[in-house]
C-alpha positions as semicolon CSV with decimal commas, in nm:
position;residue;x (nm);y (nm);z (nm)
1;M;1,036;0,212;3,776
2;S;1,305;0,364;3,866
3;G;1,217;0,669;3,548
4;L;1,176;0,632;3,229
5;R;1,473;0,581;2,957
6;I;1,399;0,665;2,611
7;L;1,596;0,583;2,340
8;V;1,485;0,763;1,996
9;P;1,720;0,600;1,721
10;I;1,674;0,900;1,392
11;K;1,816;0,816;1,070
12;R;1,999;1,065;0,819
13;V;1,774;1,028;0,519
14;I;1,724;1,260;0,107
15;D;1,599;1,616;0,239
16;Y;1,237;1,507;0,158
17;A;1,192;1,906;-0,041
18;V;1,455;1,684;-0,351
19;K;1,268;1,494;-0,595
20;P;1,543;1,188;-0,549
21;R;1,683;1,048;-0,874
22;V;1,819;0,736;-1,019
23;N;2,158;0,707;-1,117
24;R;2,341;0,627;-1,379
25;A;2,371;0,297;-1,400
26;Q;2,055;0,213;-1,255
27;T;2,138;0,050;-0,890
28;A;2,064;0,267;-0,573
29;V;1,894;0,700;-0,559
30;E;2,149;0,857;-0,635
31;T;2,324;1,043;-0,276
32;A;2,661;1,220;-0,404
33;H;2,623;1,692;-0,279
34;V;2,311;1,571;-0,261
35;Q;2,038;1,763;0,144
36;H;2,010;1,541;0,346
37;S;1,824;1,545;0,699
38;M;1,656;1,366;0,916
39;N;1,379;1,167;0,860
40;P;1,046;1,361;0,910
41;F;0,938;1,087;1,151
42;D;1,226;1,087;1,317
43;E;1,270;1,488;1,450
44;L;0,811;1,334;1,548
45;S;0,996;1,132;1,775
46;V;1,248;1,333;1,849
47;E;1,006;1,621;2,011
48;E;0,780;1,377;2,196
49;A;1,048;1,248;2,446
50;V;1,128;1,610;2,453
51;R;0,782;1,671;2,583
52;L;0,708;1,377;2,777
53;R;1,004;1,512;2,948
54;E;0,835;1,815;2,996
55;R;0,512;1,652;3,113
56;T;0,615;1,433;3,410
57;S;0,947;1,444;3,532
58;E;1,039;1,062;3,570
59;V;1,210;1,004;3,263
60;T;1,524;1,060;3,370
61;E;1,738;1,007;2,979
62;I;1,712;1,046;2,629
63;L;1,953;0,934;2,407
64;A;1,944;1,018;2,027
65;F;2,055;0,733;1,836
66;S;2,217;0,675;1,449
67;A;2,333;0,429;1,259
68;G;2,515;0,540;0,942
69;P;2,799;0,786;0,771
70;Q;2,967;1,002;0,891
71;K;2,745;1,354;0,778
72;A;2,485;1,112;1,052
73;Q;2,673;1,366;1,333
74;D;2,437;1,659;1,195
75;I;2,150;1,547;1,260
76;L;2,249;1,358;1,612
77;R;2,362;1,736;1,707
78;T;2,006;1,891;1,599
79;A;1,852;1,610;1,819
80;M;2,057;1,716;2,084
81;A;1,990;2,092;2,002
82;M;1,654;2,012;2,037
83;G;1,669;1,778;2,368
84;A;1,799;1,526;2,379
85;D;2,038;1,524;2,646
86;R;2,317;1,247;2,452
87;S;2,347;1,043;2,197
88;I;2,609;0,760;2,018
89;H;2,653;0,716;1,569
90;V;2,751;0,380;1,492
91;V;2,947;0,464;1,179
92;V;2,836;0,287;0,892
93;E;2,867;0,346;0,580
94;E;2,649;0,396;0,276
95;K;2,793;0,105;0,036
96;N;2,723;-0,104;0,439
97;A;2,322;-0,014;0,459
98;L;2,215;-0,196;0,739
99;E;1,821;-0,367;0,632
100;P;1,548;-0,304;0,904
101;L;1,693;-0,587;1,059
102;G;2,001;-0,552;1,135
103;V;1,899;-0,172;1,254
104;A;1,629;-0,397;1,482
105;K;1,905;-0,614;1,591
106;L;2,153;-0,371;1,641
107;L;1,875;-0,121;1,841
108;K;1,887;-0,390;2,109
109;K;2,232;-0,401;2,122
110;V;2,184;-0,073;2,215
111;V;1,905;-0,123;2,464
112;E;1,960;-0,316;2,710
113;E;2,326;-0,200;2,700
114;N;2,139;0,144;2,801
115;K;1,866;0,012;3,010
116;S;1,600;0,159;2,838
117;N;1,244;0,131;2,878
118;L;1,087;0,360;2,632
119;V;1,217;0,329;2,205
120;I;0,942;0,612;1,998
121;L;1,162;0,577;1,683
122;G;0,922;0,725;1,322
123;K;0,721;0,454;1,233
124;Q;0,899;0,444;0,856
125;S;1,182;0,610;0,652
126;I;1,112;0,851;0,379
127;D;1,427;0,637;0,246
128;D;1,310;0,274;0,149
129;D;0,962;0,349;0,274
130;A;0,974;0,011;0,398
131;G;0,816;0,047;0,786
132;Q;0,952;-0,289;0,994
133;T;1,225;-0,176;1,205
134;G;0,948;-0,083;1,443
135;Q;0,811;-0,419;1,493
136;M;1,147;-0,603;1,450
137;L;1,269;-0,434;1,711
138;A;0,939;-0,527;1,933
139;G;0,983;-0,848;1,781
140;L;1,340;-0,972;1,938
141;L;1,272;-0,740;2,308
142;N;0,926;-0,895;2,336
143;W;0,780;-0,609;2,414
144;S;0,479;-0,413;2,402
145;Q;0,420;-0,182;2,038
146;A;0,175;0,040;1,898
147;T;0,273;0,207;1,561
148;Q;0,188;0,483;1,411
149;A;0,121;0,701;1,664
150;S;-0,120;1,005;1,704
151;K;-0,117;1,059;2,030
152;V;0,071;0,935;2,354
153;E;0,036;0,936;2,721
154;V;0,300;0,833;3,067
155;K;0,115;0,770;3,388
156;G;0,375;0,571;3,581
157;E;0,427;0,216;3,350
158;N;0,123;0,267;3,199
159;V;0,141;0,378;2,846
160;T;-0,165;0,527;2,682
161;V;-0,081;0,555;2,226
162;I;-0,398;0,653;2,030
163;R;-0,304;0,516;1,719
164;E;-0,444;0,604;1,288
165;V;-0,563;0,296;1,163
166;D;-0,827;0,250;0,822
167;G;-1,093;0,499;0,862
168;G;-1,068;0,631;1,236
169;V;-0,846;0,615;1,554
170;E;-0,739;0,283;1,814
171;T;-0,696;0,360;2,189
172;L;-0,411;0,084;2,310
173;K;-0,318;0,080;2,654
174;A;0,053;-0,141;2,742
175;K;0,297;-0,140;3,003
176;L;0,672;-0,063;3,041
177;P;0,870;-0,127;2,831
178;M;0,772;-0,053;2,509
179;I;0,834;0,044;2,168
180;I;0,618;0,284;1,941
181;T;0,637;0,369;1,612
182;T;0,542;0,810;1,593
183;D;0,234;0,928;1,269
184;L;0,227;1,232;1,187
185;R;-0,017;1,340;1,398
186;L;0,129;1,273;1,664
187;N;0,359;1,716;1,753
188;E;0,479;1,896;1,556
189;P;0,829;1,953;1,543
190;R;1,012;2,281;1,767
191;Y;1,306;2,436;1,609
192;A;1,622;2,424;1,796
193;S;1,739;2,757;1,900
194;L;2,048;2,919;1,896
195;P;2,118;2,875;2,199
196;N;2,039;2,556;2,198
197;I;2,274;2,434;1,965
198;M;2,495;2,594;2,072
199;K;2,488;2,390;2,379
200;A;2,414;2,053;2,206
201;K;2,816;2,068;2,110
202;K;2,836;1,961;2,408
203;K;2,665;1,732;2,492
204;K;2,833;1,355;2,440
205;L;2,775;1,235;2,135
206;E;3,000;0,847;2,118
207;K;3,196;0,669;1,874
208;K;3,138;0,375;1,803
209;T;3,173;0,077;1,498
210;L;2,894;-0,250;1,417
211;A;3,215;-0,439;1,522
212;D;3,152;-0,293;1,894
213;Y;2,848;-0,490;1,929
214;G;2,915;-0,842;1,810
215;L;2,644;-0,824;1,523
216;D;2,583;-1,043;1,224
217;T;2,447;-0,757;1,008
218;E;2,509;-0,923;0,638
219;T;2,269;-0,795;0,402
220;R;2,027;-1,082;0,269
221;L;1,866;-0,817;-0,022
222;K;1,985;-0,752;-0,287
223;T;1,828;-0,431;-0,526
224;I;1,877;-0,582;-0,891
225;K;1,766;-0,201;-1,097
226;V;1,594;0,109;-1,003
227;T;1,399;0,314;-1,216
228;E;1,186;0,624;-1,277
229;P;0,792;0,623;-1,217
230;A;0,682;0,579;-1,617
231;A;0,610;0,951;-1,651
232;R;0,173;0,949;-1,705
233;Q;-0,065;0,977;-1,986
234;G;-0,224;1,314;-2,030
235;G;-0,616;1,246;-2,004
236;V;-0,809;1,175;-2,358
237;K;-1,166;1,382;-2,359
238;V;-1,469;1,120;-2,475
239;E;-1,812;1,277;-2,611
240;D;-2,102;0,988;-2,369
241;V;-2,098;0,710;-2,196
242;D;-2,052;0,441;-2,511
243;G;-1,749;0,669;-2,549
244;M;-1,606;0,618;-2,271
245;I;-1,662;0,262;-2,309
246;S;-1,480;0,240;-2,582
247;K;-1,205;0,413;-2,556
248;L;-1,224;0,158;-2,225
249;K;-1,187;-0,216;-2,372
250;E;-0,928;-0,049;-2,639
251;L;-0,676;0,057;-2,311
252;G;-0,822;-0,315;-2,204
253;A;-0,991;-0,159;-1,912
254;L;-1,256;-0,399;-1,966
């Protein structure tokens, strides 16, 4: 193996600490004047790529990538401050946001162009929770994949991934090239230090457009309506089991 060339796709999303609000037209979540940050699962991906470099001399490059509005540059700078070597920003306005398949097609082009042999990305983004991009990318590239990783080890061309499954964990072994999606137990992302933030300003951030990749990114899904979840009803106390059964029948649960 000539070296590990790691691609880390990241996404700008509404900050996890902000409570999302539906816009007045009920067509989407309100994003104007709302705090945004890097998708938490993608922070894990950047951290894991940097830790791989710290554990082995085989990592030759960590490339951060994002497709989003102009402000997505902020999270790319953060990724470079955490340890990514350079970044690519494909400018896509919010109104033309890509669906998971469009993102996967775009990432395939980026992988081929940059000769990446390991892609580490979050298992899902917290805005749409689709959890599809990693799997679709593995299918398009015909690469091995391991989802929901809680531990990653790379030795030469061999990769061992411990992944979260219902009620336990599963250990997978595969060879590079490979797609890995990250889960919360994988690591704890570092804070970017001030010196590294200053260094990140000098690292290369390449701007591109969808036209540069010549892709069909036509949307196939249409959002009909977005509404707030129904307010939770208060509980009701009952005197005994018979009262509970009567109440359940009244509510149509029995």
